[in-house]
Amino acid sequence: MEIKCIGILTSGGDAPGMNAAIRAVTRSAIYNGFVVKGIYRGYRGLITDEIVEFKTNNVSNIIQQGGTILKTARSQEFMTVEGRKQAYETLQKEAIDALVVIGGDGSLTGARIFAQEFNFPIVGLPGTIDNDLYGTDITIGYDTALNTIMDAVDKIRDTATSHERLFFIEVMGRDAGFLALNGAIAAGAEAAIIPEIFTEVDQLEELIKNGFRKSKNSSIVLVAESEMTGGALGMAERVKKEYPQYDVRVTILGHIQRGGSPTASDRILASRMGAAAIEALLEDQRNVMIGIRDDKIVYVPFSQAIKNDKPINRELLNTLRILSI
Ligand code: ATP
């Protein structure tokens, strides 16, 4: 079937750069002669028909804004067959022939199921600060979040060095240590405690054994939020019990990590990926996520992007260890 109208939505957790992606998808689509419709509130808006046609000026002046002008939501209904059927009916009613879905792991899982169920063309864009999608070196929002973490840790360090303390700073990542590990390197932290190596080594014990405070008067450790690590609070509890001689403090960075104006890297990434999504549809690609590898756009089948765990670069662990002496 010939594609005439493309719908675009953002889903799951918001990420800086989503607006730059919405702008790029909209403008590339219009440039190539498609009609574009913005779907508000993710899959929920697809079910409840919150849809508006987008012209080029609907996406003016948004490239620099964090969040997503389309809003985002989590939709339980879309997890059900009935909900997805309703979504399909909305698409037919709105004469939308293809979708661009911007979101994380869960959103692309939903996209994959929907695309299969209704034989509907969907292209995904990896929009998540967690960077946890396989098949792409980087996701939209990750660089901005990393910079936010770096700035926050810099500030915490100013106060940390005035006391002699062990600081655990919890960062987002939902079972992925990219933000914690690279955040730790960028901010010159002592260590990162990440879920990827949780079962291999006792990272806390290693930190203490290595004499974390030998030559310094304070230490900063980034902890990825995760049930496995128990997050920063879990680590602090352990220190209180097992190493009560240390004075521990916890900071949970929380939602500040999602906000803010996207960095240049994120804006460029989102712009390239958004344009590539339309290119992919023109090339008759279906059910792929746009990825970037070695600075080249690649198409990653949904099945790969969501099924595989993206490995961390273990060299980075070593670099962090060496530099924290
Ligand atoms: P982030 O990684 O930033 O949290 P995400 O896209 O992984 O983003 P989720 O909350 O996991 O966020 O998923 C977003 C939405 O995708 C869900 O609310 C749901 O509507 C849809 N979705 C997730 N998993 C499925 C599934 N297995 N089947 C159908 N829809 C799903």
PDB file of N, CA and C and ligand atoms in Angstrom, residues 11-14 43 73-76 78-80 84 103-111 113 127-130 132 174 258, ligand 1:
ATOM      1  N   SER A  11       6.549   8.112  23.304  1.00  0.00           N
ATOM      2  CA  SER A  11       5.963   7.185  24.271  1.00  0.00           C
ATOM      3  C   SER A  11       6.968   6.829  25.369  1.00  0.00           C
ATOM      4  N   GLY A  12       6.453   6.438  26.510  1.00  0.00           N
ATOM      5  CA  GLY A  12       7.323   6.038  27.633  1.00  0.00           C
ATOM      6  C   GLY A  12       7.929   7.251  28.310  1.00  0.00           C
ATOM      7  N   GLY A  13       9.133   7.098  28.846  1.00  0.00           N
ATOM      8  CA  GLY A  13       9.780   8.223  29.514  1.00  0.00           C
ATOM      9  C   GLY A  13      10.215   9.269  28.503  1.00  0.00           C
ATOM     10  N   ASP A  14      10.053  10.554  28.845  1.00  0.00           N
ATOM     11  CA  ASP A  14      10.492  11.584  27.895  1.00  0.00           C
ATOM     12  C   ASP A  14      12.012  11.704  27.950  1.00  0.00           C
ATOM     13  N   TYR A  43       0.722   5.999  22.976  1.00  0.00           N
ATOM     14  CA  TYR A  43      -0.275   5.013  22.545  1.00  0.00           C
ATOM     15  C   TYR A  43      -1.657   5.333  23.108  1.00  0.00           C
ATOM     16  N   ALA A  73       3.026   9.230  27.427  1.00  0.00           N
ATOM     17  CA  ALA A  73       2.207   8.545  28.428  1.00  0.00           C
ATOM     18  C   ALA A  73       2.590   7.088  28.457  1.00  0.00           C
ATOM     19  N   ARG A  74       2.164   6.423  29.502  1.00  0.00           N
ATOM     20  CA  ARG A  74       2.259   4.966  29.514  1.00  0.00           C
ATOM     21  C   ARG A  74       0.825   4.471  29.396  1.00  0.00           C
ATOM     22  N   SER A  75       0.595   3.512  28.540  1.00  0.00           N
ATOM     23  CA  SER A  75      -0.766   3.056  28.290  1.00  0.00           C
ATOM     24  C   SER A  75      -0.920   1.578  28.590  1.00  0.00           C
ATOM     25  N   GLN A  76      -1.677   1.295  29.641  1.00  0.00           N
ATOM     26  CA  GLN A  76      -1.977  -0.104  29.975  1.00  0.00           C
ATOM     27  C   GLN A  76      -2.855  -0.723  28.892  1.00  0.00           C
ATOM     28  N   PHE A  78      -2.918  -0.301  25.780  1.00  0.00           N
ATOM     29  CA  PHE A  78      -2.195  -0.720  24.567  1.00  0.00           C
ATOM     30  C   PHE A  78      -1.527  -2.079  24.770  1.00  0.00           C
ATOM     31  N   MET A  79      -1.439  -2.487  26.024  1.00  0.00           N
ATOM     32  CA  MET A  79      -0.867  -3.804  26.319  1.00  0.00           C
ATOM     33  C   MET A  79      -1.890  -4.905  26.025  1.00  0.00           C
ATOM     34  N   THR A  80      -3.144  -4.538  25.790  1.00  0.00           N
ATOM     35  CA  THR A  80      -4.185  -5.538  25.533  1.00  0.00           C
ATOM     36  C   THR A  80      -4.539  -5.569  24.052  1.00  0.00           C
ATOM     37  N   ARG A  84      -5.196  -2.361  21.404  1.00  0.00           N
ATOM     38  CA  ARG A  84      -4.464  -2.194  20.133  1.00  0.00           C
ATOM     39  C   ARG A  84      -5.430  -2.179  18.946  1.00  0.00           C
ATOM     40  N   GLY A 103      10.668   6.355  21.347  1.00  0.00           N
ATOM     41  CA  GLY A 103      10.574   5.912  22.733  1.00  0.00           C
ATOM     42  C   GLY A 103      11.635   4.891  23.069  1.00  0.00           C
ATOM     43  N   GLY A 104      11.503   4.319  24.250  1.00  0.00           N
ATOM     44  CA  GLY A 104      12.487   3.342  24.718  1.00  0.00           C
ATOM     45  C   GLY A 104      12.070   1.916  24.426  1.00  0.00           C
ATOM     46  N   ASP A 105      12.697   1.046  25.157  1.00  0.00           N
ATOM     47  CA  ASP A 105      12.506  -0.379  25.040  1.00  0.00           C
ATOM     48  C   ASP A 105      11.024  -0.821  25.020  1.00  0.00           C
ATOM     49  N   GLY A 106      10.274  -0.348  26.010  1.00  0.00           N
ATOM     50  CA  GLY A 106       8.858  -0.725  26.114  1.00  0.00           C
ATOM     51  C   GLY A 106       8.069  -0.230  24.913  1.00  0.00           C
ATOM     52  N   SER A 107       8.313   1.013  24.520  1.00  0.00           N
ATOM     53  CA  SER A 107       7.569   1.593  23.403  1.00  0.00           C
ATOM     54  C   SER A 107       7.834   0.830  22.108  1.00  0.00           C
ATOM     55  N   LEU A 108       9.073   0.427  21.917  1.00  0.00           N
ATOM     56  CA  LEU A 108       9.395  -0.303  20.682  1.00  0.00           C
ATOM     57  C   LEU A 108       8.883  -1.747  20.750  1.00  0.00           C
ATOM     58  N   THR A 109       8.774  -2.293  21.951  1.00  0.00           N
ATOM     59  CA  THR A 109       8.156  -3.619  22.102  1.00  0.00           C
ATOM     60  C   THR A 109       6.694  -3.542  21.675  1.00  0.00           C
ATOM     61  N   GLY A 110       6.009  -2.501  22.165  1.00  0.00           N
ATOM     62  CA  GLY A 110       4.615  -2.285  21.769  1.00  0.00           C
ATOM     63  C   GLY A 110       4.503  -2.100  20.263  1.00  0.00           C
ATOM     64  N   ALA A 111       5.430  -1.335  19.687  1.00  0.00           N
ATOM     65  CA  ALA A 111       5.417  -1.073  18.244  1.00  0.00           C
ATOM     66  C   ALA A 111       5.568  -2.377  17.465  1.00  0.00           C
ATOM     67  N   ILE A 113       4.830  -5.456  18.418  1.00  0.00           N
ATOM     68  CA  ILE A 113       3.640  -6.302  18.537  1.00  0.00           C
ATOM     69  C   ILE A 113       2.528  -5.763  17.631  1.00  0.00           C
ATOM     70  N   GLY A 127      14.493   6.796  21.679  1.00  0.00           N
ATOM     71  CA  GLY A 127      14.417   7.999  22.514  1.00  0.00           C
ATOM     72  C   GLY A 127      14.393   7.602  23.971  1.00  0.00           C
ATOM     73  N   THR A 128      15.526   7.580  24.603  1.00  0.00           N
ATOM     74  CA  THR A 128      15.607   7.271  26.029  1.00  0.00           C
ATOM     75  C   THR A 128      16.950   7.728  26.577  1.00  0.00           C
ATOM     76  N   ILE A 129      16.919   8.310  27.768  1.00  0.00           N
ATOM     77  CA  ILE A 129      18.191   8.754  28.353  1.00  0.00           C
ATOM     78  C   ILE A 129      19.058   7.572  28.777  1.00  0.00           C
ATOM     79  N   ASP A 130      18.437   6.392  28.907  1.00  0.00           N
ATOM     80  CA  ASP A 130      19.156   5.233  29.463  1.00  0.00           C
ATOM     81  C   ASP A 130      20.211   4.640  28.518  1.00  0.00           C
ATOM     82  N   ASP A 132      19.878   2.222  26.552  1.00  0.00           N
ATOM     83  CA  ASP A 132      19.867   0.760  26.715  1.00  0.00           C
ATOM     84  C   ASP A 132      19.254   0.011  25.536  1.00  0.00           C
ATOM     85  N   ARG A 174      17.756   2.255  34.797  1.00  0.00           N
ATOM     86  CA  ARG A 174      16.893   1.067  34.806  1.00  0.00           C
ATOM     87  C   ARG A 174      17.616  -0.181  34.287  1.00  0.00           C
ATOM     88  N   ARG A 258      16.177  14.031  33.368  1.00  0.00           N
ATOM     89  CA  ARG A 258      15.390  13.956  32.133  1.00  0.00           C
ATOM     90  C   ARG A 258      15.211  15.318  31.468  1.00  0.00           C
TER      91      ARG A 258
HETATM   92  P1  ATP B   1      11.842   4.476  29.046  1.00  0.00           P
HETATM   93  O1  ATP B   1      12.926   3.476  28.740  1.00  0.00           O
HETATM   94  O2  ATP B   1      12.329   5.850  28.872  1.00  0.00           O
HETATM   95  O3  ATP B   1      11.123   4.256  30.339  1.00  0.00           O
HETATM   96  P2  ATP B   1       9.918   2.979  27.505  1.00  0.00           P
HETATM   97  O4  ATP B   1       9.465   3.171  26.126  1.00  0.00           O
HETATM   98  O5  ATP B   1      10.730   1.740  27.785  1.00  0.00           O
HETATM   99  O6  ATP B   1      10.692   4.284  27.924  1.00  0.00           O
HETATM  100  P3  ATP B   1       7.634   1.849  28.930  1.00  0.00           P
HETATM  101  O7  ATP B   1       6.817   2.443  30.006  1.00  0.00           O
HETATM  102  O8  ATP B   1       8.324   0.578  29.198  1.00  0.00           O
HETATM  103  O9  ATP B   1       8.649   2.999  28.496  1.00  0.00           O
HETATM  104  O10 ATP B   1       6.698   1.624  27.657  1.00  0.00           O
HETATM  105  C1  ATP B   1       5.885   2.664  27.139  1.00  0.00           C
HETATM  106  C2  ATP B   1       4.564   2.133  26.637  1.00  0.00           C
HETATM  107  O11 ATP B   1       4.783   1.167  25.580  1.00  0.00           O
HETATM  108  C3  ATP B   1       3.743   1.350  27.661  1.00  0.00           C
HETATM  109  O12 ATP B   1       3.001   2.189  28.513  1.00  0.00           O
HETATM  110  C4  ATP B   1       2.824   0.557  26.750  1.00  0.00           C
HETATM  111  O13 ATP B   1       1.752   1.325  26.277  1.00  0.00           O
HETATM  112  C5  ATP B   1       3.742   0.213  25.572  1.00  0.00           C
HETATM  113  N1  ATP B   1       4.274  -1.146  25.776  1.00  0.00           N
HETATM  114  C6  ATP B   1       5.322  -1.524  26.526  1.00  0.00           C
HETATM  115  N2  ATP B   1       5.492  -2.857  26.511  1.00  0.00           N
HETATM  116  C7  ATP B   1       4.489  -3.362  25.742  1.00  0.00           C
HETATM  117  C8  ATP B   1       4.053  -4.659  25.355  1.00  0.00           C
HETATM  118  N3  ATP B   1       4.714  -5.751  25.743  1.00  0.00           N
HETATM  119  N4  ATP B   1       2.963  -4.760  24.558  1.00  0.00           N
HETATM  120  C9  ATP B   1       2.303  -3.672  24.146  1.00  0.00           C
HETATM  121  N5  ATP B   1       2.636  -2.426  24.486  1.00  0.00           N
HETATM  122  C10 ATP B   1       3.702  -2.248  25.283  1.00  0.00           C
END
